[in-house]
PDB file of C-alpha atoms and ligand atoms in Angstrom:
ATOM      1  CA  UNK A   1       0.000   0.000   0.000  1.00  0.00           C
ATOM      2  CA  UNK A   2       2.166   2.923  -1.387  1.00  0.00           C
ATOM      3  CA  UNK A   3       1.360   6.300  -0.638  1.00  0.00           C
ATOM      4  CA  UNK A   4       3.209   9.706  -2.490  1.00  0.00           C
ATOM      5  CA  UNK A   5       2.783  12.672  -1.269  1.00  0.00           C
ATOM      6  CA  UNK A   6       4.013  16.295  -2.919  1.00  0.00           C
ATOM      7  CA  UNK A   7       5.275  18.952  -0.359  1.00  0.00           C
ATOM      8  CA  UNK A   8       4.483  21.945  -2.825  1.00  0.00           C
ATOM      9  CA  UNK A   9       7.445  24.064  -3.186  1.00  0.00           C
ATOM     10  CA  UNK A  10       4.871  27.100  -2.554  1.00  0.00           C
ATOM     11  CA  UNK A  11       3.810  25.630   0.645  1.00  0.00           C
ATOM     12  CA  UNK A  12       7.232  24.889   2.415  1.00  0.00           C
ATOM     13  CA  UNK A  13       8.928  28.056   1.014  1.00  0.00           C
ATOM     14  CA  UNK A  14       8.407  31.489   0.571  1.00  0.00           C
ATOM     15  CA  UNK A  15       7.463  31.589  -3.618  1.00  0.00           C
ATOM     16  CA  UNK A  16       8.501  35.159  -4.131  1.00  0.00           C
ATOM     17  CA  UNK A  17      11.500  35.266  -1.551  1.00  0.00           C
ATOM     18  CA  UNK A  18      14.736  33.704  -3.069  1.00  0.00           C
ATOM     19  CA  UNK A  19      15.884  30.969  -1.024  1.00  0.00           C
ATOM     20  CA  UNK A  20      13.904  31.345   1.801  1.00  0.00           C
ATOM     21  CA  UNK A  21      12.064  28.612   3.916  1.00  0.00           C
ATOM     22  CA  UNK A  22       8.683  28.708   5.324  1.00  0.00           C
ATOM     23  CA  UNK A  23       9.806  26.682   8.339  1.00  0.00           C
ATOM     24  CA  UNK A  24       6.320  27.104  10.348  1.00  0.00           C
ATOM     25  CA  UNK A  25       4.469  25.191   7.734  1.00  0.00           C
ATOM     26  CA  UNK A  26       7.498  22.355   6.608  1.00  0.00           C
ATOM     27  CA  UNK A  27       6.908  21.367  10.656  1.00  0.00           C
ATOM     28  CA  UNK A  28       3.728  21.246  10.249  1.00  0.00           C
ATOM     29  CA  UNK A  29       3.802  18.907   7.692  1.00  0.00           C
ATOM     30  CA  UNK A  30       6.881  17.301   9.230  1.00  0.00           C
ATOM     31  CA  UNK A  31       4.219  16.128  11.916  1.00  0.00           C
ATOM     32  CA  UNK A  32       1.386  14.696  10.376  1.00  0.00           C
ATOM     33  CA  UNK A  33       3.582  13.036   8.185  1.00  0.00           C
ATOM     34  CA  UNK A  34       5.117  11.256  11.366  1.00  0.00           C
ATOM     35  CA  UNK A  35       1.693  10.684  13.205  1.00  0.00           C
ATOM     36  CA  UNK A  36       0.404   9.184   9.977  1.00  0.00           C
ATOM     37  CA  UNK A  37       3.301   6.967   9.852  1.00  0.00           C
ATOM     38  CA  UNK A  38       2.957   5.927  13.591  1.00  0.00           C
ATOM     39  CA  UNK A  39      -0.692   5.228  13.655  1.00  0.00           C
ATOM     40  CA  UNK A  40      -0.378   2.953  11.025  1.00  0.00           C
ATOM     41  CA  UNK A  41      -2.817   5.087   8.578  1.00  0.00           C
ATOM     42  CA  UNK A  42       0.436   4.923   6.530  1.00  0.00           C
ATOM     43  CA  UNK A  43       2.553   2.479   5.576  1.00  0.00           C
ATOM     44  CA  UNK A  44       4.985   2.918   2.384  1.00  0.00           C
ATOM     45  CA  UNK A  45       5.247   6.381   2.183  1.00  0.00           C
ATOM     46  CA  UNK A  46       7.418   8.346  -0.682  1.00  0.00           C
ATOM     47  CA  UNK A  47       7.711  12.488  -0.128  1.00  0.00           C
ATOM     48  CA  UNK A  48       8.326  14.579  -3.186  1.00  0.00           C
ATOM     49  CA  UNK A  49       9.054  18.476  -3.189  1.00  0.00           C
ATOM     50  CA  UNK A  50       9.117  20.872  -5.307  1.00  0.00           C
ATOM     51  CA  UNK A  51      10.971  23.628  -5.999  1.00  0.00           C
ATOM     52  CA  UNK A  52       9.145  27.148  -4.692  1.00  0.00           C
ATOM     53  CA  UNK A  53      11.785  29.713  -4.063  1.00  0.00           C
ATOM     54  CA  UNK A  54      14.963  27.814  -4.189  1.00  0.00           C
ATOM     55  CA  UNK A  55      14.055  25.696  -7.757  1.00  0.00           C
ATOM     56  CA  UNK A  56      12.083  27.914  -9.816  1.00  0.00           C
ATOM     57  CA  UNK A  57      13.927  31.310  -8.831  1.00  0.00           C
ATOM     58  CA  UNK A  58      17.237  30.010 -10.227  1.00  0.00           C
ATOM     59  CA  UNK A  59      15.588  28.198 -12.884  1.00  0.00           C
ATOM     60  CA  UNK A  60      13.850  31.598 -14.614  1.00  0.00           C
ATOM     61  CA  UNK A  61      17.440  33.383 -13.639  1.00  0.00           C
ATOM     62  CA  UNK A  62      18.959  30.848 -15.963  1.00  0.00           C
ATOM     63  CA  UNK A  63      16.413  30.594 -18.121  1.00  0.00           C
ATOM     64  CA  UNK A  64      15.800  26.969 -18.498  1.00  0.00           C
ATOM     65  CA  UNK A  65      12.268  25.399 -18.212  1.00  0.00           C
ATOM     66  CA  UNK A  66      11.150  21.975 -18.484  1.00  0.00           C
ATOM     67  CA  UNK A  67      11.496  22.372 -22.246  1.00  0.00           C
ATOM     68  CA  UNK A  68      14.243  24.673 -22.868  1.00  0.00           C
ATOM     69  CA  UNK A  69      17.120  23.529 -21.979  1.00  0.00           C
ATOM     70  CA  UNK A  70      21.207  25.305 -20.982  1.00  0.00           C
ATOM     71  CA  UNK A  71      24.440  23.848 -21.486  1.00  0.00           C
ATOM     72  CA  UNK A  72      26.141  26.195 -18.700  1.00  0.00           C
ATOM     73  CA  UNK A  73      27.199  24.004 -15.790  1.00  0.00           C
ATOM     74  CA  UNK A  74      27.167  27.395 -13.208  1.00  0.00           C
ATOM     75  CA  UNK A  75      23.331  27.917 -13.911  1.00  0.00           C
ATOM     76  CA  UNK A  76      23.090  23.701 -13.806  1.00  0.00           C
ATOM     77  CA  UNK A  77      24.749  23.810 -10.588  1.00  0.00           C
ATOM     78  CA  UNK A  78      22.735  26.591  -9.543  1.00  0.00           C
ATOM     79  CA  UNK A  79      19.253  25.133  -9.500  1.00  0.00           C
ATOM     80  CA  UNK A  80      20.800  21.566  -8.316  1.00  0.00           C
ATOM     81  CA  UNK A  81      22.660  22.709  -5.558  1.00  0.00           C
ATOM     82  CA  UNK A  82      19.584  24.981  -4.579  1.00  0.00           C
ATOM     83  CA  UNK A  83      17.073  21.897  -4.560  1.00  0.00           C
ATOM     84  CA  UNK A  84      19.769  20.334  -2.705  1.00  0.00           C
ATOM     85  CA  UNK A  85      19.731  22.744  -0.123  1.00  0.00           C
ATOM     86  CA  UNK A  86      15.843  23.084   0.621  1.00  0.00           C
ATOM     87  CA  UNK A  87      15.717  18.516   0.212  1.00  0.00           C
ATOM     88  CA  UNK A  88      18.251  19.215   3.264  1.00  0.00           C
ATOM     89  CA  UNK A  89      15.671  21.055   5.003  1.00  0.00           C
ATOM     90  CA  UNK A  90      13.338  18.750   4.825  1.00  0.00           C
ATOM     91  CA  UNK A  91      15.175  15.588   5.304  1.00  0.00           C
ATOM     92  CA  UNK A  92      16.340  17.161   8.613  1.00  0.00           C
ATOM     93  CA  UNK A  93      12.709  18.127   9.583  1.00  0.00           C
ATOM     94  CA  UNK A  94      11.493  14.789   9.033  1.00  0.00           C
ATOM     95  CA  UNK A  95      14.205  13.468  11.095  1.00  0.00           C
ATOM     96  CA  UNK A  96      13.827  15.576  13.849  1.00  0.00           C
ATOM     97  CA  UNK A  97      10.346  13.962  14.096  1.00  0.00           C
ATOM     98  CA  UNK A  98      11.618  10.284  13.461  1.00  0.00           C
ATOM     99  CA  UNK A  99      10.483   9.502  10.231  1.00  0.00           C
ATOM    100  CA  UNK A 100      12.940   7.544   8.332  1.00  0.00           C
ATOM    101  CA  UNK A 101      13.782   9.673   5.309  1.00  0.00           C
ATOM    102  CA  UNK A 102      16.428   9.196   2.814  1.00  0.00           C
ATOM    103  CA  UNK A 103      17.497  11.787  -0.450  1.00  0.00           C
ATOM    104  CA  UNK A 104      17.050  10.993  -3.794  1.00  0.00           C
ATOM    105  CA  UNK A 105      18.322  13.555  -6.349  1.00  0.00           C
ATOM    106  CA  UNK A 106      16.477  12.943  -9.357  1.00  0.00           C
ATOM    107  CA  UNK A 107      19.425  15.041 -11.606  1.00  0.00           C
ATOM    108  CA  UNK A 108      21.736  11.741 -10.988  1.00  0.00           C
ATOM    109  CA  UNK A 109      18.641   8.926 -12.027  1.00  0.00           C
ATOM    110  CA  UNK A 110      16.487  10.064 -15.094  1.00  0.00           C
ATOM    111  CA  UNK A 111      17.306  11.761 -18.513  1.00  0.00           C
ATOM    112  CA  UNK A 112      14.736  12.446 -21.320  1.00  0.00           C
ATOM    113  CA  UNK A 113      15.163  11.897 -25.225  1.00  0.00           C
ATOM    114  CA  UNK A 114      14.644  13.930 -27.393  1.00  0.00           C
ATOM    115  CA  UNK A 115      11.185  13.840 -27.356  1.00  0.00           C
ATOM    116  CA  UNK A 116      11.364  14.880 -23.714  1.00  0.00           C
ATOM    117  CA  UNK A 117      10.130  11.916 -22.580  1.00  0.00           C
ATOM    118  CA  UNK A 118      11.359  10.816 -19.423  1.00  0.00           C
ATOM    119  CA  UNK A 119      13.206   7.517 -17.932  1.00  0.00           C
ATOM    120  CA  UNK A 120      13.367   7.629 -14.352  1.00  0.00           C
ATOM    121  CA  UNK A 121      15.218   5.087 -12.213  1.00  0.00           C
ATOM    122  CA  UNK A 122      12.905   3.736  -9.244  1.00  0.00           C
ATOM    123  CA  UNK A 123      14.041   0.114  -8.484  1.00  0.00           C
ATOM    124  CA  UNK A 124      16.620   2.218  -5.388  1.00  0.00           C
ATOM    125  CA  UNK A 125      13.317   4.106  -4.698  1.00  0.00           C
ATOM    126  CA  UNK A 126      11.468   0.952  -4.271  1.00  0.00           C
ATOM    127  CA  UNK A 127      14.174  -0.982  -2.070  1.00  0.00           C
ATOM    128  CA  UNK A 128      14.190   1.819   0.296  1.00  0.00           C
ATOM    129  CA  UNK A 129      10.262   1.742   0.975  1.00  0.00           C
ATOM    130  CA  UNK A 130      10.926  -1.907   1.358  1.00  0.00           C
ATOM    131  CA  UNK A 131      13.017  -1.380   3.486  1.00  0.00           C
ATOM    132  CA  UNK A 132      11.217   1.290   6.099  1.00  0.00           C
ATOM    133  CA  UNK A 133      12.689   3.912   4.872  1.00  0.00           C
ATOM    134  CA  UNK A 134      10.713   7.251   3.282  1.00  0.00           C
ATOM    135  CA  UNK A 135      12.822   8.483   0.748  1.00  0.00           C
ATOM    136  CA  UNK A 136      12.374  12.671  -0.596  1.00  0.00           C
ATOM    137  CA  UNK A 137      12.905  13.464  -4.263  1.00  0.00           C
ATOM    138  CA  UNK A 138      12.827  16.624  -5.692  1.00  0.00           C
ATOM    139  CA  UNK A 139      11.730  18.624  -8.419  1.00  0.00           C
ATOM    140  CA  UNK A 140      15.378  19.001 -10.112  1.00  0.00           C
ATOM    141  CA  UNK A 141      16.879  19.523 -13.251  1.00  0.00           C
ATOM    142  CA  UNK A 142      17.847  16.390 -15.949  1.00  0.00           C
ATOM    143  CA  UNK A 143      19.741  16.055 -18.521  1.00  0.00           C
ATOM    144  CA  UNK A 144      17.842  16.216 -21.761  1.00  0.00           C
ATOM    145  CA  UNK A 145      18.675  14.630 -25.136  1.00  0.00           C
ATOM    146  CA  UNK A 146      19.741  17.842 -27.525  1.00  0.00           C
ATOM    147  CA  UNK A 147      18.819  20.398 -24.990  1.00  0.00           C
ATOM    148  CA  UNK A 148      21.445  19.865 -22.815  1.00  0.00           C
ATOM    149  CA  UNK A 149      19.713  20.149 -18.850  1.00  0.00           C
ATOM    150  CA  UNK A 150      16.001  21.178 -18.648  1.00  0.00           C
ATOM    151  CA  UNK A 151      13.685  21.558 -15.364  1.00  0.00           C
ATOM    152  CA  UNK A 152      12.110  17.939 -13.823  1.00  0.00           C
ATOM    153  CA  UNK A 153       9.000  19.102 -11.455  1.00  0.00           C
ATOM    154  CA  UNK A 154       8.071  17.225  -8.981  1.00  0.00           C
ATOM    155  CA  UNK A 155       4.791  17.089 -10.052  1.00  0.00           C
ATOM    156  CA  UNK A 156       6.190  14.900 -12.752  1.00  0.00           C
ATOM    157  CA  UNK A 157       8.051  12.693 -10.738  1.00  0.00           C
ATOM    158  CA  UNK A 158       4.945  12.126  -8.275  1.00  0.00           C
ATOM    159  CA  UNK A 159       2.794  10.172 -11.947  1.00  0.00           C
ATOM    160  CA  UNK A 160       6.243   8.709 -13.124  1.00  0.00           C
ATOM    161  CA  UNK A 161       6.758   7.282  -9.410  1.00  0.00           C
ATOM    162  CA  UNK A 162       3.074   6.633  -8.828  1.00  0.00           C
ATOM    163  CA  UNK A 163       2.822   4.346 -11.662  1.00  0.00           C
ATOM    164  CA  UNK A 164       6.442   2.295 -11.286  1.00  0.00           C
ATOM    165  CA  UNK A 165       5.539   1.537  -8.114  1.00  0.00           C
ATOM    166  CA  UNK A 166       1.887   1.217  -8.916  1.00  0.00           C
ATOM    167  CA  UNK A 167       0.844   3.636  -5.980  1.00  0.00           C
ATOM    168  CA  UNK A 168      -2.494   3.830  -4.176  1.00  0.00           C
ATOM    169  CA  UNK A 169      -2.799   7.368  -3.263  1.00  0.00           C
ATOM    170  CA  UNK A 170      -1.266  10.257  -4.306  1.00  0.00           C
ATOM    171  CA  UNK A 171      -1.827  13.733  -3.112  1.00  0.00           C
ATOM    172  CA  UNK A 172      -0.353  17.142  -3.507  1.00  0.00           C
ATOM    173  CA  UNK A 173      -0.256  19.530  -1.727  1.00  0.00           C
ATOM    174  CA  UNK A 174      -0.083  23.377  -2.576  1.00  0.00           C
ATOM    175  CA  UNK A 175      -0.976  26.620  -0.839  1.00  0.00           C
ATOM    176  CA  UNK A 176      -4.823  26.106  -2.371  1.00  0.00           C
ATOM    177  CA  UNK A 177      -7.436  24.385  -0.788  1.00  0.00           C
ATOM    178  CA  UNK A 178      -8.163  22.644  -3.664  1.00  0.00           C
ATOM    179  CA  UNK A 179      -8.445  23.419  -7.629  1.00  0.00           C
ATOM    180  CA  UNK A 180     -10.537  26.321  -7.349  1.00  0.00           C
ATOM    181  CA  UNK A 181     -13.188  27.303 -10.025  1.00  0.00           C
ATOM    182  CA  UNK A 182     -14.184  30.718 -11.267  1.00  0.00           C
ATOM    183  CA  UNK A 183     -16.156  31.710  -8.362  1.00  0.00           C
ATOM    184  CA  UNK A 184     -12.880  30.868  -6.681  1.00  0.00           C
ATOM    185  CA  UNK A 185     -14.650  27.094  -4.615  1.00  0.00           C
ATOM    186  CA  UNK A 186     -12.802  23.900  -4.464  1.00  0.00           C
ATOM    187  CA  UNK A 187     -13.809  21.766  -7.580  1.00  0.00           C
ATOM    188  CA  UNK A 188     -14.133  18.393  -5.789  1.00  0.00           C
ATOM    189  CA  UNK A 189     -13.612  16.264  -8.503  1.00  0.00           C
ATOM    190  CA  UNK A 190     -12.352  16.527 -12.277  1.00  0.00           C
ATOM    191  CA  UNK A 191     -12.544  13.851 -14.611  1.00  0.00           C
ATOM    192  CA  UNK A 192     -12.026  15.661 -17.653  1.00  0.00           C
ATOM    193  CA  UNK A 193      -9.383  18.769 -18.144  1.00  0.00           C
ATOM    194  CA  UNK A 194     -11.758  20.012 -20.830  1.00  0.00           C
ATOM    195  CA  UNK A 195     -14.723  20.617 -18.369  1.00  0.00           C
ATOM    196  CA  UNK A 196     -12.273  22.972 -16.117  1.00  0.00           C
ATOM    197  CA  UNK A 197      -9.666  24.452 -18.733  1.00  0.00           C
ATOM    198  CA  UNK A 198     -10.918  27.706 -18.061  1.00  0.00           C
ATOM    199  CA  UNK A 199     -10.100  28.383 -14.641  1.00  0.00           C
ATOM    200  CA  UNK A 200      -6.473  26.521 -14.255  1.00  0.00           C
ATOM    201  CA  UNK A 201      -3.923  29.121 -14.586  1.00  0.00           C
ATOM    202  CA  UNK A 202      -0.376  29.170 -14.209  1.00  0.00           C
ATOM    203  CA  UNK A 203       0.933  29.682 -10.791  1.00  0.00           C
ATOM    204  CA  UNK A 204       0.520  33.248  -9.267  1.00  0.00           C
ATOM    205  CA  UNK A 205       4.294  33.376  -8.183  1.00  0.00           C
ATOM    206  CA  UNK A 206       7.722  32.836 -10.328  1.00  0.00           C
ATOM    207  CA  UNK A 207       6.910  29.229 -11.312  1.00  0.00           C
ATOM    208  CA  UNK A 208       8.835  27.611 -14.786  1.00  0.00           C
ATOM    209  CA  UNK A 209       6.702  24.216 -14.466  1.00  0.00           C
ATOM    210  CA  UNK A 210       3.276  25.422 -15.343  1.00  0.00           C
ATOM    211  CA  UNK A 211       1.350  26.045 -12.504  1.00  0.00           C
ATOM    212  CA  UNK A 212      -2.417  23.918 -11.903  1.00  0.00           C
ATOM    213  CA  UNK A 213      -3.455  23.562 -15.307  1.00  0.00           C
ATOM    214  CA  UNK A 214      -0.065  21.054 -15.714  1.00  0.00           C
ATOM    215  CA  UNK A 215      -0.597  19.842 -12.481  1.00  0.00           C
ATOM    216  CA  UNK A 216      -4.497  18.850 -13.657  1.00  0.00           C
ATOM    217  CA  UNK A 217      -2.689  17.677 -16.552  1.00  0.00           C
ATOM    218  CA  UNK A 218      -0.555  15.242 -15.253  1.00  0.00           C
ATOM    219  CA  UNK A 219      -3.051  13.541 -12.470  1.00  0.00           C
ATOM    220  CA  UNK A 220      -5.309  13.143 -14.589  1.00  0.00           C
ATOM    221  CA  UNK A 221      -3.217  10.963 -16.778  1.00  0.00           C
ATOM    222  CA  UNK A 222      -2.774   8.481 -13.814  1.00  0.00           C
ATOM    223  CA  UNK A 223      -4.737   5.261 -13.206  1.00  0.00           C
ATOM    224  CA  UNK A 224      -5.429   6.192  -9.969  1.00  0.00           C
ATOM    225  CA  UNK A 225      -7.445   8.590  -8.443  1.00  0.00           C
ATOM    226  CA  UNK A 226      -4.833  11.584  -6.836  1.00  0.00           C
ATOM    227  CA  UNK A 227      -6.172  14.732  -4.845  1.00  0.00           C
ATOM    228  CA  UNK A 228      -5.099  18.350  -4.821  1.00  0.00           C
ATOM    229  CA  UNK A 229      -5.170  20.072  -1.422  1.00  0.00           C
ATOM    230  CA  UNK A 230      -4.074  22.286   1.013  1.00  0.00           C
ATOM    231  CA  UNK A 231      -1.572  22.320   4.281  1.00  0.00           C
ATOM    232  CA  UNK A 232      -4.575  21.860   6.335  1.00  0.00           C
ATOM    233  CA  UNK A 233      -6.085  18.341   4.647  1.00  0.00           C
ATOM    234  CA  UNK A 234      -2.618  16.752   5.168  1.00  0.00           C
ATOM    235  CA  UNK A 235      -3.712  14.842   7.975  1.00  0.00           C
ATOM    236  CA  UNK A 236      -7.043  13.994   5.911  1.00  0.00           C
ATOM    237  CA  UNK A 237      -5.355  12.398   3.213  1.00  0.00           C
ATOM    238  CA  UNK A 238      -3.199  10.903   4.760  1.00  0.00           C
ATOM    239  CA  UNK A 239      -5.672   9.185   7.132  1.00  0.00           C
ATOM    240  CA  UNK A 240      -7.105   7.550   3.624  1.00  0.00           C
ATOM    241  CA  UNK A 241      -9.934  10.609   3.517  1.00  0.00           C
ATOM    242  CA  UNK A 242     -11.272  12.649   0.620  1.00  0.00           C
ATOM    243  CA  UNK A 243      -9.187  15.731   0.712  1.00  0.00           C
ATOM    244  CA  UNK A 244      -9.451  18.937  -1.549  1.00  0.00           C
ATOM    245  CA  UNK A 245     -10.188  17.871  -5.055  1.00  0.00           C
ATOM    246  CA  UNK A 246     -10.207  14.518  -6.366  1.00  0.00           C
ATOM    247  CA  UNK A 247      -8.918  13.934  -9.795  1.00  0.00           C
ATOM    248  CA  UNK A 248      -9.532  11.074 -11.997  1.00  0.00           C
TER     249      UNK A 248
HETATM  250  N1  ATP B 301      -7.985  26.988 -10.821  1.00  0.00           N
HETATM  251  C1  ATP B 301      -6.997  27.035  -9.936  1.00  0.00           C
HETATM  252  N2  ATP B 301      -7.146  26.485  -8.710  1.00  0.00           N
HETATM  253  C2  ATP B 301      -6.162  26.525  -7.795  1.00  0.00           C
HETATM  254  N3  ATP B 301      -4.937  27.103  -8.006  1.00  0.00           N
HETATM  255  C3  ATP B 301      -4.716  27.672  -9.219  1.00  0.00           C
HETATM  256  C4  ATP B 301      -5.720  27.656 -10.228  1.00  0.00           C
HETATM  257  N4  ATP B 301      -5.209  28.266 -11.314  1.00  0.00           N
HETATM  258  C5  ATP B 301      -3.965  28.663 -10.996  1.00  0.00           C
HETATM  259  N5  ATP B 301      -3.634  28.298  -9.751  1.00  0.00           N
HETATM  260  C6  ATP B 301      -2.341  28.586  -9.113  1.00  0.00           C
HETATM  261  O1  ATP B 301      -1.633  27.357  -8.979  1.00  0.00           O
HETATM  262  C7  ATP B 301      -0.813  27.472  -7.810  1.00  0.00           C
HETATM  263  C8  ATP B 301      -0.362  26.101  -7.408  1.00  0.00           C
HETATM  264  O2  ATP B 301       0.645  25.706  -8.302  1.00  0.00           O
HETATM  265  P1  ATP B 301       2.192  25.892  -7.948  1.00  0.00           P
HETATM  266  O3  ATP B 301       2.943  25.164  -9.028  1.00  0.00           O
HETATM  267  O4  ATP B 301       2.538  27.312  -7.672  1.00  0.00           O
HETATM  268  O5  ATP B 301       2.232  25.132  -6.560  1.00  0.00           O
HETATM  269  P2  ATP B 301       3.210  24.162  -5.854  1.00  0.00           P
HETATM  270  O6  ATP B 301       3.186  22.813  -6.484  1.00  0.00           O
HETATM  271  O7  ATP B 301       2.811  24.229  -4.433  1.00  0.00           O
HETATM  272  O8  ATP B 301       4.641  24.810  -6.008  1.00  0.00           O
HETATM  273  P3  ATP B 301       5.947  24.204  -6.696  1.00  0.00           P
HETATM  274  O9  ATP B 301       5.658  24.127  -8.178  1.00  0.00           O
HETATM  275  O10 ATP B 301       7.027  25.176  -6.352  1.00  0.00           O
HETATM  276  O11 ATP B 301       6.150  22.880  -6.083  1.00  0.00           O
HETATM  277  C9  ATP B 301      -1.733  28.162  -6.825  1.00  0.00           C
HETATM  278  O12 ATP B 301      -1.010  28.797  -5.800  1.00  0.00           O
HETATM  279  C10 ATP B 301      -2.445  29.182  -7.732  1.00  0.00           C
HETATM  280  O13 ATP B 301      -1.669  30.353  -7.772  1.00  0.00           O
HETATM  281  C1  IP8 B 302      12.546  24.458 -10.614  1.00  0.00           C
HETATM  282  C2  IP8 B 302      12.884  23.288 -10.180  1.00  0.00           C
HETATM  283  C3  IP8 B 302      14.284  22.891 -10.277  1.00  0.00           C
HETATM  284  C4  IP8 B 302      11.985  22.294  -9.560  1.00  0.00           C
HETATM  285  C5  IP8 B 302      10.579  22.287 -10.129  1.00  0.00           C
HETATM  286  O1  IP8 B 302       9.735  21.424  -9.375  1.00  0.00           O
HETATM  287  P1  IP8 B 302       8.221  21.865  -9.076  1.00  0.00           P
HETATM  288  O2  IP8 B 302       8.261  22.986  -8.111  1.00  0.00           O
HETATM  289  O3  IP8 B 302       7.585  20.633  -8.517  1.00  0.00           O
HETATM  290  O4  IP8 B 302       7.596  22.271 -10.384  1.00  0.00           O
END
């Protein structure tokens, strides 16, 4: 029973401050993370976060997206070591609450061809569940077949992951309570992007990955049903509830 959850980068960082961490709300999620995992709601849990202020800032100074790629290994290094940094963060907040958690850095197991499709190694990601531990990818960059190194969100990692390890829940969570329709309520359920096109946007702060409508995008793609919610429904979903909005 394999759960994935995304920490959205907008959630555990300040978006529009350069490298700086919303520490209040990582803890928070730090904790129901660990009192899911000792109640036994979870089990096999993988974490994925994205990239908020550290990721996307140095991405858009760079100018590389998930589709344009750079060849220059300072602004490479830049938005690696950065994702580095803030997946140090959170490892260490998880551990100061006993949860088990291991890095993966995604930049060292996938690439894409040319296509930009993308090949992501898991089988290390699936020993360590196997093995108690909760390892934390990370939105990251990745080397890309004729573009030299393009952006890898984590919201793209959470479908590749969810099917090679043919997950049961997956959740994200942003700084929204939900996907939100014109009138600005939570949408609680989409099963066709069509139906909602209209009110996804791209993401109100410096974001190079798209933003909800790629997010909606990508879930919906999935086998299995994935939600969309806020800080606040952690505990919710994690507890095997209904949670924000349920896609698919
Ligand atoms: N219809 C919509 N419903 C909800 N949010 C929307 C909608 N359209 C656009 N958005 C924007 O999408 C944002 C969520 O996407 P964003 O990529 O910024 O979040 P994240 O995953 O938490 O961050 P990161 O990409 O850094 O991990 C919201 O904060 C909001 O600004
Ligand atoms: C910008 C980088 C490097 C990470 C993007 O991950 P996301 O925040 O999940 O879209």
């Amino acid at each position: 029973m394999v759960t994935i959850v995304k920490l959205g980068g907008s959630v555990i960082t300040e978006k529009d401050r350069p490298e700086t961490l919303d520490g209040e709300a990582l803890a928070a999620l730090a904790e129901a993370i660990a009192a899911a995992l000792d109640d036994g709601a979870v089990e096999d849990l993988v974490v994925v976060h994205g990239g908020g202020s550290f990721g996307h800032h140095h991405a858009a100074e760079h100018g590389v997206s998930a589709s344009e790629g750079i060849r220059d290994v300072g602004g490479i290094m830049a938005v690696h070591g950065a994702m580095k940094t803030l997946n140090q963060f959170v490892l260490s907040r998880l551990d100061s609450e006993n949860v088990p958690a291991v890095p993966v850095h995604p930049f060292s197991a996938a690439a894409r061809d040319a296509d930009g499709d993308l090949t992501l190694m898991t089988e290390q990601v699936a020993t360590m569940v196997d093995e108690g531990f909760v390892p934390v990818l990370h939105g990251d960059g990745v080397v890309h077949a004729g573009e030299g190194v393009t952006v890898l969100s984590g919201d793209e990692l959470v479908t590749e992951l969810a099917s090679a390890l043919d997950a049961d829940r997956v959740g994200l969570c942003s700084t929204v309570p939900g996907v939100l329709d014109g009138d600005d309520e939570v949408i609680p359920h989409i099963d066709d992007f069509d139906e909602v096109a209209d009110a996804l946007g791209a993401s109100d702060s410096t974001d190079v990955t798209g933003g909800m409508a790629a997010k909606v995008r990508e879930l919906l793609a999935l086998g299995s049903p994935a939600y969309v919610f806020g800080p606040d429904a952690v505990g919710t979903f994690l507890a095997g509830g209904d949670a924000g909005t349920r896609i698919g």
